[in-house]
C-alpha positions as a Python dict, from the first residue, in 0.01 Angstrom:
ca = {
    (1, 'X'): (0, 0, 0),
    (2, 'X'): (55, -66, 368),
    (3, 'X'): (277, -363, 285),
    (4, 'X'): (493, -155, 49),
    (5, 'X'): (523, 120, 311),
    (6, 'X'): (634, -134, 569),
    (7, 'X'): (892, -274, 328),
    (8, 'X'): (1022, 77, 263),
    (9, 'X'): (1050, 144, 636),
    (10, 'X'): (1237, -184, 689),
    (11, 'X'): (1473, -103, 401),
    (12, 'X'): (1547, 242, 543),
    (13, 'X'): (1603, 88, 885),
    (14, 'X'): (1852, -165, 746),
    (15, 'X'): (2034, 109, 557),
    (16, 'X'): (2058, 318, 871),
    (17, 'X'): (2183, 20, 1072),
    (18, 'X'): (2443, -55, 804),
    (19, 'X'): (2568, 304, 813),
    (20, 'X'): (2596, 300, 1191),
    (21, 'X'): (2768, -40, 1187),
    (22, 'X'): (3012, 74, 920),
    (23, 'X'): (3093, 385, 1122),
    (24, 'X'): (3167, 169, 1426),
    (25, 'X'): (3361, -107, 1252),
    (26, 'X'): (3568, 92, 1002),
    (27, 'X'): (3796, 265, 1260),
    (28, 'X'): (3874, -71, 1419),
    (29, 'X'): (3952, -231, 1083),
    (30, 'X'): (4164, 66, 979),
    (31, 'X'): (4359, 41, 1305),
    (32, 'X'): (4410, -332, 1255),
    (33, 'X'): (4531, -284, 896),
    (34, 'X'): (4761, 1, 997),
    (35, 'X'): (4923, -214, 1264),
    (36, 'X'): (5027, -456, 987),
    (37, 'X'): (5197, -190, 775),
    (38, 'X'): (5567, -112, 756),
    (39, 'X'): (5709, 219, 874),
    (40, 'X'): (5751, 334, 515),
    (41, 'X'): (5402, 241, 399),
    (42, 'X'): (5222, 401, 693),
    (43, 'X'): (5355, 743, 588),
    (44, 'X'): (5274, 690, 221),
    (45, 'X'): (5076, 960, 39),
    (46, 'X'): (4811, 889, -71),
    (47, 'X'): (4746, 646, 218),
    (48, 'X'): (4643, 286, 158),
    (49, 'X'): (4380, 91, 344),
    (50, 'X'): (4508, -265, 304),
    (51, 'X'): (4884, -312, 367),
    (52, 'X'): (5074, -409, 53),
    (53, 'X'): (5337, -602, 246),
    (54, 'X'): (5172, -714, 573),
    (55, 'X'): (5408, -767, 864),
    (56, 'X'): (5378, -856, 1232),
    (57, 'X'): (5708, -694, 1329),
    (58, 'X'): (5529, -412, 1512),
    (59, 'X'): (5380, -648, 1769),
    (60, 'X'): (5696, -796, 1925),
    (61, 'X'): (5860, -451, 1913),
    (62, 'X'): (5574, -291, 2109),
    (63, 'X'): (5540, -589, 2345),
    (64, 'X'): (5903, -551, 2449),
    (65, 'X'): (5890, -170, 2470),
    (66, 'X'): (5575, -176, 2681),
    (67, 'X'): (5672, -472, 2902),
    (68, 'X'): (5336, -597, 2781),
    (69, 'X'): (5274, -887, 3020),
    (70, 'X'): (5339, -676, 3330),
    (71, 'X'): (5114, -400, 3198),
    (72, 'X'): (4844, -650, 3104),
    (73, 'X'): (4859, -804, 3452),
    (74, 'X'): (4819, -458, 3608),
    (75, 'X'): (4521, -383, 3384),
    (76, 'X'): (4344, -712, 3458),
    (77, 'X'): (4412, -679, 3832),
    (78, 'X'): (4285, -322, 3857),
    (79, 'X'): (3983, -370, 3631),
    (80, 'X'): (3889, -704, 3787),
    (81, 'X'): (3948, -601, 4148),
    (82, 'X'): (3757, -275, 4120),
    (83, 'X'): (3479, -436, 3917),
    (84, 'X'): (3430, -714, 4172),
    (85, 'X'): (3434, -487, 4476),
    (86, 'X'): (3201, -231, 4315),
    (87, 'X'): (2962, -508, 4210),
    (88, 'X'): (2941, -652, 4562),
    (89, 'X'): (2899, -313, 4729),
    (90, 'X'): (2651, -208, 4461),
    (91, 'X'): (2450, -524, 4525),
    (92, 'X'): (2430, -440, 4895),
    (93, 'X'): (2314, -86, 4815),
    (94, 'X'): (2062, -212, 4558),
    (95, 'X'): (1919, -461, 4807),
    (96, 'X'): (1882, -187, 5069),
    (97, 'X'): (1695, 38, 4826),
    (98, 'X'): (1485, -249, 4694),
    (99, 'X'): (1379, -402, 5025),
    (100, 'X'): (1454, -146, 5294),
    (101, 'X'): (1221, 114, 5441),
    (102, 'X'): (1414, 391, 5610),
    (103, 'X'): (1405, 767, 5643),
    (104, 'X'): (1569, 955, 5358),
    (105, 'X'): (1556, 660, 5118),
    (106, 'X'): (1425, 867, 4826),
    (107, 'X'): (1682, 1140, 4888),
    (108, 'X'): (1968, 893, 4907),
    (109, 'X'): (1853, 720, 4590),
    (110, 'X'): (1836, 1055, 4413),
    (111, 'X'): (2186, 1144, 4529),
    (112, 'X'): (2312, 809, 4405),
    (113, 'X'): (2168, 876, 4060),
    (114, 'X'): (2296, 1236, 4061),
    (115, 'X'): (2648, 1122, 4148),
    (116, 'X'): (2673, 958, 3807),
    (117, 'X'): (2639, 1302, 3644),
    (118, 'X'): (2939, 1450, 3827),
    (119, 'X'): (3232, 1487, 3582),
    (120, 'X'): (3542, 1293, 3677),
    (121, 'X'): (3754, 1604, 3628),
    (122, 'X'): (3573, 1774, 3918),
    (123, 'X'): (3675, 1507, 4168),
    (124, 'X'): (4024, 1447, 4033),
    (125, 'X'): (4190, 1736, 4220),
    (126, 'X'): (4051, 1656, 4567),
    (127, 'X'): (4128, 1285, 4519),
    (128, 'X'): (4487, 1365, 4419),
    (129, 'X'): (4538, 1584, 4728),
    (130, 'X'): (4385, 1322, 4958),
    (131, 'X'): (4596, 1045, 4806),
    (132, 'X'): (4907, 1259, 4843),
    (133, 'X'): (4838, 1306, 5214),
    (134, 'X'): (4751, 940, 5281),
    (135, 'X'): (5033, 791, 5074),
    (136, 'X'): (4804, 624, 4819),
    (137, 'X'): (4962, 772, 4508),
    (138, 'X'): (5110, 520, 4268),
    (139, 'X'): (4957, 220, 4450),
    (140, 'X'): (4726, -55, 4330),
    (141, 'X'): (4499, -18, 4632),
    (142, 'X'): (4457, 354, 4564),
    (143, 'X'): (4352, 293, 4204),
    (144, 'X'): (4115, 13, 4302),
    (145, 'X'): (3951, 238, 4563),
    (146, 'X'): (3886, 521, 4318),
    (147, 'X'): (3759, 282, 4049),
    (148, 'X'): (3533, 112, 4303),
    (149, 'X'): (3386, 441, 4424),
    (150, 'X'): (3311, 544, 4069),
    (151, 'X'): (3150, 211, 3981),
    (152, 'X'): (2918, 164, 4279),
    (153, 'X'): (2635, 388, 4146),
    (154, 'X'): (2616, 203, 3814),
    (155, 'X'): (2630, -137, 3983),
    (156, 'X'): (2361, -40, 4233),
    (157, 'X'): (2121, 102, 3974),
    (158, 'X'): (2160, -190, 3737),
    (159, 'X'): (2110, -455, 4005),
    (160, 'X'): (1823, -258, 4160),
    (161, 'X'): (1607, -344, 3857),
    (162, 'X'): (1685, -715, 3897),
    (163, 'X'): (1621, -720, 4270),
    (164, 'X'): (1286, -546, 4226),
    (165, 'X'): (1175, -825, 3991),
    (166, 'X'): (1235, -1091, 4259),
    (167, 'X'): (925, -1164, 4474),
    (168, 'X'): (942, -1035, 4832),
    (169, 'X'): (796, -1366, 4949),
    (170, 'X'): (1142, -1519, 4917),
    (171, 'X'): (1275, -1271, 5172),
    (172, 'X'): (988, -1350, 5406),
    (173, 'X'): (1047, -1725, 5373),
    (174, 'X'): (1416, -1678, 5444),
    (175, 'X'): (1338, -1464, 5749),
    (176, 'X'): (1106, -1736, 5883),
    (177, 'X'): (1393, -1984, 5848),
    (178, 'X'): (1613, -1753, 6054),
    (179, 'X'): (1821, -1602, 5774),
    (180, 'X'): (1949, -1248, 5824),
    (181, 'X'): (1973, -973, 5563),
    (182, 'X'): (2323, -1066, 5447),
    (183, 'X'): (2240, -1437, 5427),
    (184, 'X'): (1927, -1362, 5226),
    (185, 'X'): (2115, -1134, 4990),
    (186, 'X'): (2417, -1354, 4922),
    (187, 'X'): (2254, -1697, 4933),
    (188, 'X'): (1911, -1629, 4779),
    (189, 'X'): (1878, -1295, 4601),
    (190, 'X'): (2216, -1273, 4426),
    (191, 'X'): (2206, -1631, 4286),
    (192, 'X'): (1863, -1558, 4137),
    (193, 'X'): (1977, -1222, 3999),
    (194, 'X'): (2312, -1356, 3881),
    (195, 'X'): (2263, -1235, 3518),
    (196, 'X'): (2235, -877, 3645),
    (197, 'X'): (2526, -922, 3882),
    (198, 'X'): (2741, -1065, 3605),
    (199, 'X'): (2652, -783, 3365),
    (200, 'X'): (2732, -526, 3634),
    (201, 'X'): (3074, -678, 3682),
    (202, 'X'): (3134, -701, 3307),
    (203, 'X'): (3044, -336, 3244),
    (204, 'X'): (3260, -220, 3534),
    (205, 'X'): (3546, -441, 3417),
    (206, 'X'): (3531, -282, 3071),
    (207, 'X'): (3510, 66, 3225),
    (208, 'X'): (3816, -7, 3438),
    (209, 'X'): (3997, -150, 3137),
    (210, 'X'): (3935, 170, 2940),
    (211, 'X'): (4009, 411, 3227),
    (212, 'X'): (4278, 666, 3152),
    (213, 'X'): (4234, 992, 3344),
    (214, 'X'): (4268, 867, 3701),
    (215, 'X'): (4543, 616, 3625),
    (216, 'X'): (4743, 874, 3432),
    (217, 'X'): (4714, 1120, 3724),
    (218, 'X'): (4749, 888, 4022),
    (219, 'X'): (5022, 652, 3896),
    (220, 'X'): (5369, 717, 3761),
    (221, 'X'): (5575, 398, 3782),
    (222, 'X'): (5555, 104, 3538),
    (223, 'X'): (5450, -119, 3827),
    (224, 'X'): (5106, 46, 3840),
    (225, 'X'): (5052, 174, 3486),
    (226, 'X'): (4790, 10, 3264),
    (227, 'X'): (4752, -37, 2891),
    (228, 'X'): (4572, 292, 2827),
    (229, 'X'): (4838, 505, 2996),
    (230, 'X'): (5108, 332, 2796),
    (231, 'X'): (4969, 505, 2487),
    (232, 'X'): (5170, 807, 2598),
    (233, 'X'): (5492, 609, 2578),
    (234, 'X'): (5511, 504, 2213),
    (235, 'X'): (5885, 450, 2156),
    (236, 'X'): (6043, 561, 1826),
    (237, 'X'): (6247, 314, 1628),
    (238, 'X'): (6618, 361, 1596),
    (239, 'X'): (6711, 622, 1334),
    (240, 'X'): (6338, 684, 1283),
    (241, 'X'): (6269, 977, 1514),
    (242, 'X'): (6115, 1197, 1246),
    (243, 'X'): (5840, 957, 1138),
    (244, 'X'): (5487, 964, 1275),
    (245, 'X'): (5499, 604, 1407),
    (246, 'X'): (5131, 562, 1327),
    (247, 'X'): (5190, 193, 1276),
    (248, 'X'): (5311, 163, 1636),
    (249, 'X'): (5018, 372, 1762),
    (250, 'X'): (4778, 137, 1582),
    (251, 'X'): (4959, -164, 1726),
    (252, 'X'): (4925, -15, 2075),
    (253, 'X'): (4553, 26, 2014),
    (254, 'X'): (4527, -337, 1912),
    (255, 'X'): (4707, -441, 2231),
    (256, 'X'): (4432, -266, 2429),
    (257, 'X'): (4148, -404, 2219),
    (258, 'X'): (4248, -765, 2150),
    (259, 'X'): (4231, -903, 2508),
    (260, 'X'): (3869, -786, 2532),
    (261, 'X'): (3752, -949, 2208),
    (262, 'X'): (3724, -1309, 2338),
    (263, 'X'): (3552, -1188, 2655),
    (264, 'X'): (3293, -986, 2463),
    (265, 'X'): (3232, -1265, 2212),
    (266, 'X'): (3165, -1515, 2489),
    (267, 'X'): (2940, -1285, 2691),
    (268, 'X'): (2763, -1077, 2425),
    (269, 'X'): (2424, -1243, 2481),
    (270, 'X'): (2435, -1194, 2858),
    (271, 'X'): (2556, -838, 2812),
    (272, 'X'): (2269, -741, 2579),
    (273, 'X'): (2010, -912, 2799),
    (274, 'X'): (2142, -739, 3110),
    (275, 'X'): (2150, -394, 2954),
    (276, 'X'): (1799, -422, 2811),
    (277, 'X'): (1646, -586, 3120),
    (278, 'X'): (1546, -257, 3283),
    (279, 'X'): (1380, -131, 2966),
    (280, 'X'): (1188, -459, 2923),
    (281, 'X'): (1074, -448, 3285),
    (282, 'X'): (958, -92, 3238),
}
C-alpha cells in the first residue's frame, strides 16, 4: 500500500513537472517556429505551429535593420562590465558582513536586503534627473553605474553564504603571515569561493542582458542601445506596412535569446549548484 502510494506521488510529481516544463518551453518553440515563417503565413487564420515553407530570410533582414553586431557588442559590454563590477564590490561587502564586527552591522545588512525590494520604477525618476545634471545620459559609463548599483545587493547576499562556509582559521593564518584584508579576500577567500563568485557574475550578466527599463530611459542613440531596447524598432518591410510583422518580432526575440543559449548550456551545472548552495547550507 505504501509502495503504491509512493508510486502515485511520483507519477503526479512527474506530471506536474511535465506541465511546468511544457509551459516554459512552448513559448520559446513557438517563437522559434514563427521566426521561420513567411510574412504571408504568419498572418494566416487559423494559425499554424510548424512553418509550411521554412525560411531564414527574416534573420539577415533583422540583422541589417538592427545593426546587430554593434547592438550585440553594446549588450555584452554593458552586461559584462556591470556584472563584473557588481560581483567584485558585492564580494567586498559580503566579506565585510561575514568577517567584520562593527557597529550597525545588523542594520546595514537589513538595509541591503530591503534595497532589493525597492521597485526600479521608484528610483528611475531621481536617477534620470541626476544623470541629466551630471551629463551621464546616453553613455556607457552611466548605464554600467546604474546596473552595478542594482546588482550589488544580490551579489553580496549570494557570496555571503559562500564566505560564511569558509573557516575563519584561514583568515587568522593569513593575518599571521602579514596579509591584509584585501589580500586575504582576493588571494584566499575568493579563489576558494569561486563557484559562488562565478554564479553571482553569471546571474548579474543575465540580468543586465535582459534589462530594458533603465536602458530605454537613459539611452537614445544606437551607440548605447542594447538588444532589448531594439524591440521597439521593428522595421516594416517595403509595401508591407499593414501587416503585423509577427515573424520579425519573433526573429528579434531569437536574436536576444540565441547568444545566451551556449553560455547557459556550458554553465548550467554551476548555475544550479550556486543557486541551491544557500538552501543546502541552511
